[in-house]
Short mmCIF file of C-alpha atoms and ligand atoms in Angstrom, two decimals:
data_model
loop_
_atom_site.label_atom_id
_atom_site.label_comp_id
_atom_site.label_asym_id
_atom_site.label_seq_id
_atom_site.Cartn_x
_atom_site.Cartn_y
_atom_site.Cartn_z
CA MET C 442 69.83 135.93 102.60
CA SER C 443 67.56 134.93 105.25
CA LYS C 444 69.11 133.45 108.31
CA LEU C 445 66.95 130.24 107.74
CA ARG C 446 67.97 130.05 104.21
CA LYS C 447 71.72 130.43 105.43
CA ASN C 448 71.32 127.80 108.17
CA VAL C 449 69.69 125.37 105.18
CA MET C 450 72.42 126.06 102.78
CA MET C 451 75.05 125.55 105.63
CA LEU C 452 73.25 122.26 106.47
CA ALA C 453 73.32 121.05 102.82
CA MET C 454 77.29 121.99 102.69
CA LEU C 455 77.88 119.80 105.68
CA CYS C 456 75.79 116.88 104.31
CA ALA C 457 77.79 117.00 101.22
CA GLY C 458 80.99 117.16 103.10
CA GLY C 459 79.82 114.33 105.09
CA ALA C 460 78.59 112.35 102.10
CA ALA C 461 82.10 112.81 100.59
CA GLY C 462 83.65 111.81 103.92
CA SER C 463 81.67 108.61 103.81
CA ALA C 464 82.54 107.95 100.24
CA GLY C 465 86.26 107.96 101.62
CA ALA C 466 85.29 105.88 104.31
CA GLU C 467 83.48 103.64 102.00
CA GLN C 468 87.02 102.68 100.82
CA LYS C 469 88.36 102.38 104.34
CA SER C 470 85.87 99.16 105.03
CA VAL C 471 85.83 95.50 105.32
CA GLU C 472 83.26 93.18 104.30
CA VAL C 473 83.01 90.34 106.53
CA VAL C 474 80.92 87.12 105.75
CA HIS C 475 79.72 85.22 109.05
CA TRP C 476 77.14 83.20 110.53
CA TRP C 477 76.95 84.57 114.15
CA THR C 478 73.54 85.69 114.43
CA SER C 479 72.39 84.19 117.61
CA GLY C 480 72.23 86.49 120.71
CA GLY C 481 75.54 85.30 122.12
CA GLU C 482 77.12 85.09 118.88
CA ALA C 483 76.27 88.76 118.08
CA ALA C 484 77.49 90.02 121.31
CA ALA C 485 80.93 88.36 120.73
CA LEU C 486 81.12 89.64 117.05
CA LYS C 487 80.47 93.12 118.40
CA VAL C 488 83.87 93.09 120.19
CA LEU C 489 85.37 92.66 116.69
CA LYS C 490 83.06 95.24 114.94
CA ASP C 491 83.99 97.81 117.70
CA ASP C 492 87.85 97.19 117.38
CA ILE C 493 87.53 97.75 113.49
CA ALA C 494 85.78 100.94 114.07
CA ARG C 495 88.40 102.38 116.71
CA ARG C 496 90.76 101.67 113.97
CA GLY C 497 88.71 103.79 111.60
CA TYR C 498 87.40 101.40 109.16
CA ALA C 499 83.91 100.85 108.46
CA TRP C 500 82.47 97.20 109.03
CA LYS C 501 80.29 95.74 106.29
CA ASP C 502 78.34 93.28 107.64
CA SER C 503 77.30 90.34 105.58
CA PRO C 504 75.55 87.65 107.72
CA ILE C 505 74.46 84.39 106.35
CA VAL C 506 71.92 82.93 108.94
CA GLY C 507 72.31 79.28 109.67
CA GLY C 508 74.17 77.72 112.76
CA GLY C 509 77.33 75.82 111.95
CA GLY C 510 77.60 77.62 108.66
CA ASP C 511 76.05 75.32 106.18
CA GLN C 512 74.26 77.94 104.40
CA GLU C 513 77.38 80.22 104.46
CA ARG C 514 79.45 77.85 102.85
CA ILE C 515 76.88 77.40 99.88
CA VAL C 516 76.33 81.06 99.66
CA LEU C 517 80.34 81.80 99.67
CA ARG C 518 81.08 79.17 96.77
CA ALA C 519 78.54 81.00 94.72
CA ARG C 520 80.32 84.40 95.33
CA VAL C 521 83.69 83.09 94.79
CA ALA C 522 82.80 81.29 91.50
CA SER C 523 81.21 84.52 90.18
CA GLY C 524 84.53 86.46 91.14
CA ASN C 525 83.07 88.45 93.98
CA PRO C 526 84.96 87.21 97.34
CA PRO C 527 84.50 89.00 100.44
CA ASP C 528 87.43 90.76 102.29
CA ALA C 529 87.09 88.21 105.05
CA VAL C 530 85.04 85.06 105.83
CA GLN C 531 84.51 83.09 108.99
CA LEU C 532 85.53 79.61 108.05
CA LEU C 533 86.51 76.27 109.79
CA GLY C 534 89.58 73.93 109.33
CA MET C 535 89.37 71.78 106.13
CA THR C 536 87.49 74.39 104.25
CA ILE C 537 90.15 76.84 104.63
CA THR C 538 92.53 74.40 103.31
CA ASP C 539 90.19 73.55 100.11
CA TYR C 540 90.20 77.14 99.35
CA ALA C 541 93.97 77.58 99.80
CA LYS C 542 94.57 74.24 97.62
CA GLU C 543 92.19 76.15 94.79
CA GLY C 544 94.84 79.15 95.07
CA LEU C 545 92.06 81.50 96.07
CA LEU C 546 93.47 82.76 99.42
CA GLY C 547 95.80 85.86 99.76
CA ASN C 548 98.86 85.47 101.66
CA ILE C 549 98.83 87.66 105.35
CA ASP C 550 102.17 86.72 106.11
CA ALA C 551 103.32 90.09 106.37
CA VAL C 552 101.01 91.15 109.53
CA ALA C 553 101.64 87.57 110.76
CA GLN C 554 105.38 88.18 110.84
CA LYS C 555 105.13 91.62 112.35
CA GLU C 556 102.79 90.69 115.05
CA GLY C 557 104.70 87.22 115.79
CA TRP C 558 101.27 85.00 115.43
CA ALA C 559 103.73 82.01 115.10
CA GLN C 560 104.91 82.54 118.76
CA VAL C 561 101.16 82.30 120.23
CA VAL C 562 99.07 80.12 117.97
CA PRO C 563 99.27 76.46 119.11
CA PRO C 564 100.39 74.22 116.16
CA PRO C 565 97.08 72.32 115.79
CA LEU C 566 95.33 75.57 114.81
CA GLN C 567 98.29 76.94 112.65
CA LYS C 568 97.90 73.59 110.65
CA PHE C 569 94.71 74.97 109.34
CA ALA C 570 95.60 78.79 109.44
CA ARG C 571 98.51 78.23 107.27
CA PHE C 572 99.04 76.58 103.71
CA LYS C 573 102.50 75.64 102.66
CA GLY C 574 103.73 77.70 105.29
CA HIS C 575 102.22 80.89 104.58
CA TRP C 576 99.38 82.47 106.61
CA VAL C 577 96.00 82.70 104.94
CA ALA C 578 93.48 82.74 107.96
CA ALA C 579 93.74 84.24 111.50
CA PRO C 580 92.23 81.99 114.20
CA VAL C 581 90.17 83.96 116.73
CA ASN C 582 89.39 81.22 119.37
CA VAL C 583 89.19 77.41 120.16
CA HIS C 584 85.59 75.82 120.76
CA ARG C 585 84.84 72.11 122.09
CA THR C 586 82.01 69.91 121.07
CA ASN C 587 82.09 67.39 123.86
CA TRP C 588 80.07 69.42 126.37
CA ILE C 589 76.61 69.06 128.00
CA TRP C 590 74.82 72.22 129.47
CA ALA C 591 72.22 71.43 132.13
CA ASN C 592 69.70 73.18 134.22
CA LYS C 593 70.91 73.28 137.56
CA ALA C 594 67.47 73.57 139.13
CA ILE C 595 66.21 70.61 137.52
CA PHE C 596 69.34 68.69 138.69
CA ASP C 597 68.82 70.10 142.17
CA GLU C 598 65.35 69.36 142.35
CA LEU C 599 65.55 65.68 141.11
CA LYS C 600 68.73 65.09 142.95
CA LEU C 601 70.83 64.30 140.04
CA THR C 602 74.27 64.42 139.35
CA PRO C 603 76.39 64.61 135.94
CA PRO C 604 76.12 61.06 134.42
CA THR C 605 79.70 59.17 134.09
CA SER C 606 78.85 56.54 131.80
CA PHE C 607 76.34 56.64 128.70
CA ASP C 608 73.89 54.23 130.36
CA GLU C 609 73.60 56.58 133.38
CA LEU C 610 72.85 59.38 131.08
CA VAL C 611 69.89 57.36 129.84
CA GLY C 612 68.72 56.47 133.25
CA LEU C 613 68.84 60.05 134.00
CA ALA C 614 66.47 60.90 131.40
CA ASP C 615 63.58 58.58 132.64
CA THR C 616 63.58 60.66 136.10
CA ILE C 617 63.70 63.89 133.96
CA ARG C 618 60.86 63.03 131.84
CA LYS C 619 58.69 61.66 134.98
CA ALA C 620 59.03 65.28 136.47
CA GLY C 621 57.57 66.65 133.36
CA TYR C 622 60.79 68.08 131.81
CA ILE C 623 62.18 67.34 128.43
CA PRO C 624 65.42 65.30 128.84
CA LEU C 625 67.28 66.41 125.97
CA ALA C 626 66.90 69.86 123.81
CA HIS C 627 68.02 69.13 120.30
CA GLY C 628 67.52 71.00 117.11
CA GLY C 629 66.87 68.58 114.21
CA GLN C 630 69.50 70.01 111.80
CA PRO C 631 72.46 67.91 110.10
CA TRP C 632 75.11 69.79 111.65
CA GLN C 633 73.48 69.32 115.12
CA GLU C 634 73.10 65.86 114.76
CA ALA C 635 76.76 65.94 113.58
CA THR C 636 77.68 67.50 116.75
CA LEU C 637 75.96 64.43 118.61
CA PHE C 638 77.86 62.21 116.55
CA ASP C 639 81.21 63.71 117.23
CA ASN C 640 80.32 62.84 120.98
CA ALA C 641 78.94 59.33 120.03
CA VAL C 642 81.92 58.18 118.46
CA MET C 643 84.41 59.56 120.93
CA SER C 644 82.45 58.05 123.87
CA ALA C 645 81.86 54.47 122.27
CA GLY C 646 85.56 54.17 121.10
CA GLY C 647 88.10 56.54 122.69
CA PRO C 648 90.44 59.04 121.10
CA LYS C 649 92.30 56.18 119.14
CA PHE C 650 89.29 55.09 117.57
CA TYR C 651 87.85 58.61 116.76
CA LYS C 652 90.80 59.49 114.95
CA GLN C 653 91.04 56.16 113.03
CA ALA C 654 87.48 56.65 111.70
CA LEU C 655 86.74 60.33 111.50
CA ILE C 656 90.36 61.56 110.76
CA ASP C 657 91.95 58.83 109.08
CA LEU C 658 88.91 57.76 107.55
CA ASP C 659 89.93 54.10 107.87
CA PRO C 660 87.45 51.73 106.11
CA LYS C 661 87.84 49.19 109.01
CA ALA C 662 87.01 51.58 111.85
CA LEU C 663 84.11 53.22 110.03
CA GLY C 664 82.36 49.69 109.23
CA SER C 665 83.29 48.38 112.78
CA LYS C 666 81.29 47.00 115.68
CA THR C 667 82.69 50.19 117.47
CA MET C 668 80.94 52.30 115.02
CA GLU C 669 77.90 50.37 115.48
CA LYS C 670 77.90 51.26 119.09
CA ALA C 671 77.99 55.04 118.20
CA PHE C 672 75.11 54.70 116.13
CA GLU C 673 73.38 52.89 119.36
CA GLN C 674 73.98 55.84 121.37
CA MET C 675 72.42 58.12 118.52
CA GLN C 676 69.48 55.77 118.50
CA LYS C 677 69.19 56.09 122.27
CA LEU C 678 69.56 60.07 122.07
CA ARG C 679 66.91 60.23 119.76
CA THR C 680 64.42 58.70 122.30
CA LEU C 681 65.36 61.69 124.66
CA VAL C 682 64.04 64.64 122.39
CA ASP C 683 60.76 66.16 122.40
CA PRO C 684 58.50 65.76 119.31
CA HIS C 685 59.09 69.29 117.94
CA PHE C 686 62.96 69.13 117.69
CA SER C 687 62.89 68.78 113.79
CA GLY C 688 64.54 72.09 112.10
CA ARG C 689 64.89 73.89 115.36
CA ASP C 690 67.84 76.20 115.70
CA TRP C 691 70.55 75.30 118.21
CA ASN C 692 69.96 78.46 120.37
CA LEU C 693 66.47 77.75 120.64
CA ALA C 694 67.39 74.68 122.12
CA THR C 695 69.85 76.33 124.37
CA ALA C 696 66.75 78.48 125.47
CA MET C 697 64.74 75.45 126.32
CA VAL C 698 67.58 74.62 129.02
CA ILE C 699 67.93 78.12 130.22
CA HIS C 700 64.19 78.37 130.76
CA LYS C 701 63.98 75.22 132.52
CA LYS C 702 61.75 73.40 129.87
CA ALA C 703 64.54 70.96 129.04
CA ALA C 704 67.16 69.49 131.30
CA MET C 705 70.39 69.15 129.07
CA GLN C 706 71.73 70.16 125.63
CA ILE C 707 74.72 68.38 124.01
CA MET C 708 76.42 71.25 122.29
CA GLY C 709 79.75 73.06 121.53
CA ASP C 710 80.45 75.91 124.33
CA TRP C 711 79.07 78.34 121.85
CA ALA C 712 75.73 77.59 124.05
CA LYS C 713 77.52 79.03 127.02
CA GLY C 714 77.55 82.10 124.92
CA GLU C 715 73.55 82.13 124.95
CA PHE C 716 73.92 81.53 129.05
CA VAL C 717 76.15 84.54 129.35
CA LYS C 718 73.85 86.69 127.39
CA ALA C 719 70.77 85.66 129.51
CA GLY C 720 72.93 86.65 132.61
CA LYS C 721 73.16 83.14 133.75
CA LYS C 722 76.02 81.55 135.83
CA PRO C 723 77.90 78.54 135.82
CA ASN C 724 77.21 76.04 138.92
CA VAL C 725 74.61 78.67 140.02
CA ASP C 726 72.11 78.70 137.12
CA TYR C 727 73.61 76.01 134.81
CA LEU C 728 76.12 73.15 134.78
CA CYS C 729 78.56 72.23 132.10
CA PHE C 730 80.36 68.68 132.10
CA GLN C 731 81.80 66.36 129.59
CA TYR C 732 79.43 63.92 127.52
CA PRO C 733 80.00 60.48 129.41
CA GLY C 734 82.89 58.80 128.09
CA THR C 735 84.62 61.96 126.69
CA ALA C 736 86.16 62.90 129.80
CA GLY C 737 89.86 63.86 129.15
CA THR C 738 89.37 64.40 125.56
CA PHE C 739 88.79 67.55 123.76
CA ILE C 740 87.04 67.62 120.32
CA PHE C 741 88.12 71.05 118.84
CA LEU C 742 87.30 73.50 116.44
CA SER C 743 88.40 77.20 116.03
CA ASP C 744 86.84 80.01 114.19
CA GLN C 745 89.22 81.54 111.59
CA PHE C 746 89.10 84.40 109.39
CA ALA C 747 90.08 83.66 105.87
CA SER C 748 91.54 86.07 103.68
CA PHE C 749 90.50 85.65 100.01
CA LYS C 750 92.43 87.33 97.10
CA VAL C 751 90.91 90.68 96.78
CA LYS C 752 91.47 93.75 94.67
CA GLU C 753 94.82 95.57 95.72
CA GLN C 754 92.75 98.56 97.37
CA GLN C 755 91.14 96.25 99.73
CA ARG C 756 94.53 94.46 100.80
CA PRO C 757 94.82 97.17 103.65
CA SER C 758 91.19 96.63 105.17
CA GLN C 759 92.02 93.10 105.03
CA MET C 760 95.15 93.33 107.03
CA VAL C 761 93.43 95.63 109.42
CA LEU C 762 91.01 92.79 109.98
CA VAL C 763 93.23 90.08 110.64
CA SER C 764 94.91 92.38 113.08
CA THR C 765 91.89 92.86 114.99
CA VAL C 766 91.17 89.25 115.36
CA MET C 767 94.69 88.28 116.61
CA ASP C 768 94.71 91.22 118.99
CA ARG C 769 95.02 89.93 122.48
CA GLU C 770 92.51 91.88 124.30
CA VAL C 771 89.94 91.38 121.35
CA GLN C 772 90.39 87.64 121.79
CA GLU C 773 89.83 87.80 125.69
CA LYS C 774 86.63 89.83 125.30
CA PHE C 775 85.65 87.87 122.49
CA SER C 776 85.67 84.44 124.15
CA LEU C 777 84.29 85.70 127.34
CA LEU C 778 81.30 86.32 125.39
CA LYS C 779 81.41 83.66 122.84
CA GLY C 780 81.81 80.73 125.24
CA SER C 781 85.07 79.66 123.62
CA ILE C 782 88.70 80.04 124.77
CA PRO C 783 91.10 82.39 122.76
CA ALA C 784 93.41 81.22 120.28
CA ARG C 785 96.24 82.90 121.59
CA THR C 786 98.07 81.15 124.28
CA ASP C 787 99.37 84.24 125.87
CA VAL C 788 95.72 85.48 127.24
CA GLN C 789 95.22 85.20 131.03
CA MET C 790 92.38 83.05 132.03
CA ASP C 791 91.62 84.73 135.36
CA LYS C 792 88.42 86.55 134.05
CA PHE C 793 87.01 83.32 132.66
CA ASP C 794 84.52 81.34 134.50
CA ASP C 795 84.86 77.57 135.76
CA CYS C 796 83.56 76.23 132.36
CA GLY C 797 86.27 78.32 130.59
CA LYS C 798 88.94 77.66 133.09
CA GLN C 799 88.24 73.71 132.74
CA SER C 800 88.22 74.18 129.09
CA MET C 801 91.69 75.53 129.20
CA VAL C 802 93.13 72.74 131.60
CA ASP C 803 91.46 70.08 129.66
CA LEU C 804 92.87 71.28 126.41
CA LYS C 805 96.42 71.23 127.77
CA GLN C 806 96.01 67.73 129.08
CA ALA C 807 94.24 66.40 125.96
CA SER C 808 97.20 67.93 123.83
CA ARG C 809 99.69 65.96 125.88
CA SER C 810 97.91 62.73 125.86
CA GLY C 811 97.06 62.69 122.38
CA ALA C 812 93.30 63.18 122.69
CA LEU C 813 92.81 66.62 121.31
CA LEU C 814 91.22 65.80 118.09
CA GLY C 815 89.48 67.87 115.46
CA SER C 816 85.69 68.12 115.27
CA PHE C 817 84.04 66.06 112.40
CA ALA C 818 80.84 68.12 112.54
CA HIS C 819 82.69 71.63 112.46
CA GLY C 820 85.23 70.83 109.56
CA TYR C 821 88.37 69.75 111.34
CA ALA C 822 88.16 66.19 110.95
CA MET C 823 87.59 65.44 107.02
CA PRO C 824 87.72 67.62 103.78
CA GLU C 825 84.57 69.33 103.40
CA ALA C 826 83.19 67.27 100.43
CA THR C 827 83.49 64.02 102.80
CA GLN C 828 82.15 65.79 105.68
CA VAL C 829 78.87 66.54 103.99
CA VAL C 830 78.50 62.95 102.74
CA VAL C 831 79.15 61.60 106.36
CA LYS C 832 76.64 64.25 107.67
CA ASN C 833 74.04 63.29 105.34
CA VAL C 834 74.31 59.40 106.52
CA VAL C 835 74.19 60.72 110.55
CA SER C 836 71.48 62.70 109.80
CA GLN C 837 69.36 60.23 107.61
CA PHE C 838 69.94 57.66 110.40
CA PHE C 839 68.65 60.13 113.33
CA ASN C 840 65.44 60.74 111.38
CA SER C 841 64.59 57.33 110.35
CA ASP C 842 64.29 53.61 111.81
CA GLN C 843 67.31 52.52 110.08
CA SER C 844 69.21 50.16 112.56
CA PRO C 845 72.80 51.02 113.87
CA ALA C 846 74.36 48.04 111.53
CA GLN C 847 72.58 49.26 108.54
CA ALA C 848 73.88 52.93 109.19
CA THR C 849 77.35 51.73 109.95
CA ARG C 850 77.40 49.74 106.51
CA GLN C 851 76.18 53.01 104.66
CA LEU C 852 78.54 54.98 106.24
CA ALA C 853 81.70 52.92 105.24
CA SER C 854 80.35 52.84 101.66
CA ALA C 855 79.34 56.38 101.63
CA VAL C 856 82.92 57.49 102.47
CA ALA C 857 84.45 54.90 100.12
CA HIS C 858 82.29 56.08 97.12
CA GLY C 859 82.07 59.74 98.03
CA MET C 860 78.06 59.58 98.19
C1 GAL E 533 80.01 76.73 114.78
C2 GAL E 533 81.22 77.79 115.02
C3 GAL E 533 80.65 78.44 116.32
C4 GAL E 533 79.17 78.54 116.67
C5 GAL E 533 78.39 77.66 116.06
C6 GAL E 533 76.73 77.83 115.91
O1 GAL E 533 80.63 75.85 113.50
O2 GAL E 533 82.17 77.56 114.92
O3 GAL E 533 81.43 79.59 116.38
O4 GAL E 533 78.66 79.61 116.60
O5 GAL E 533 78.61 76.98 114.74
O6 GAL E 533 76.74 78.70 114.92
#
């Protein structure tokens, strides 16, 4: 046999072995459905991917593009209905509970007990990660929606300081516009408008009202004058955006602030992930502060990985995935890139920047004062079916010339009738 032929044969044998090896590895894989496709999101997700690889498992990536996860939830429904759930799914609050109620989530108590999750996950997150006492999801982080992200150079140039009242915010906008910048970077998608609404409701009515209206769904609060005030804020915010906002992705809106086209963005702290990715530093390149009228409150959400009931042979992979998600070091690295703070309470905050540290301090304080409340926009206030209905009302208002009084009436009626 010629030397060349021998080499080719050896190569072929190696490849065959490799293929058999990868068929084996195929079983040791975990399919994860998520919507983390922006620069900052993908960078954070890589922390999970790398840890899974380190544990000898292949990560089967199933991204479903669309910030806030609206698309993901639709696709997931279809997959679950056809009896083909993924091993793990990034999900938010009430959607986890909805699936658990339908009996579709598998119990991950064994790993939770072994690793002592109950001792390190704060009760407001456990409320969604557990169903009837059993763990069905693993929370990776805590995000907050009542933030404003501002371009520091614009603020310095125009001698602006963070607004402490809503009227002050609108006042700043005039100065910003006159200087040739867009006051507010916004992406016209229902979930982004819903994120503004989290803020407007908290600012107009305070934590007690926010809870009555968006969590308890109290008809009186939903149809109240205070709710009208929240819609008035939405109406004014609408005047601060540029004409091309419709359909824009949230991370493109963040890029407008990063690149000094717009002065501010009202967005959850995943926006910080984009600043981090762009190498920008808080208090040097950008500012983070609370939406006026919401200081001291904390509108939270937590990204969790829910475990659907899967075939027995996939159970070990599922366990490995949730164990990765709950790993202390993974949670630290992940949140440093994602803009969130870790779900685990035993992660040191010394590596976090000022915005992250502030978030942790505010979280603790808000938790003591009853101002730590779940985000409506991101699934932590009301069941998903109601959330969809409310999002429609809010988005329709933002994109039409409806009056705040009309929108308030429509909101109360839509929640009452579920449409
Ligand atoms: C939120 C999610 C965040 C974030 C954002 C934008 O619902 O919890 O992790 O990435 O959507 O996609």
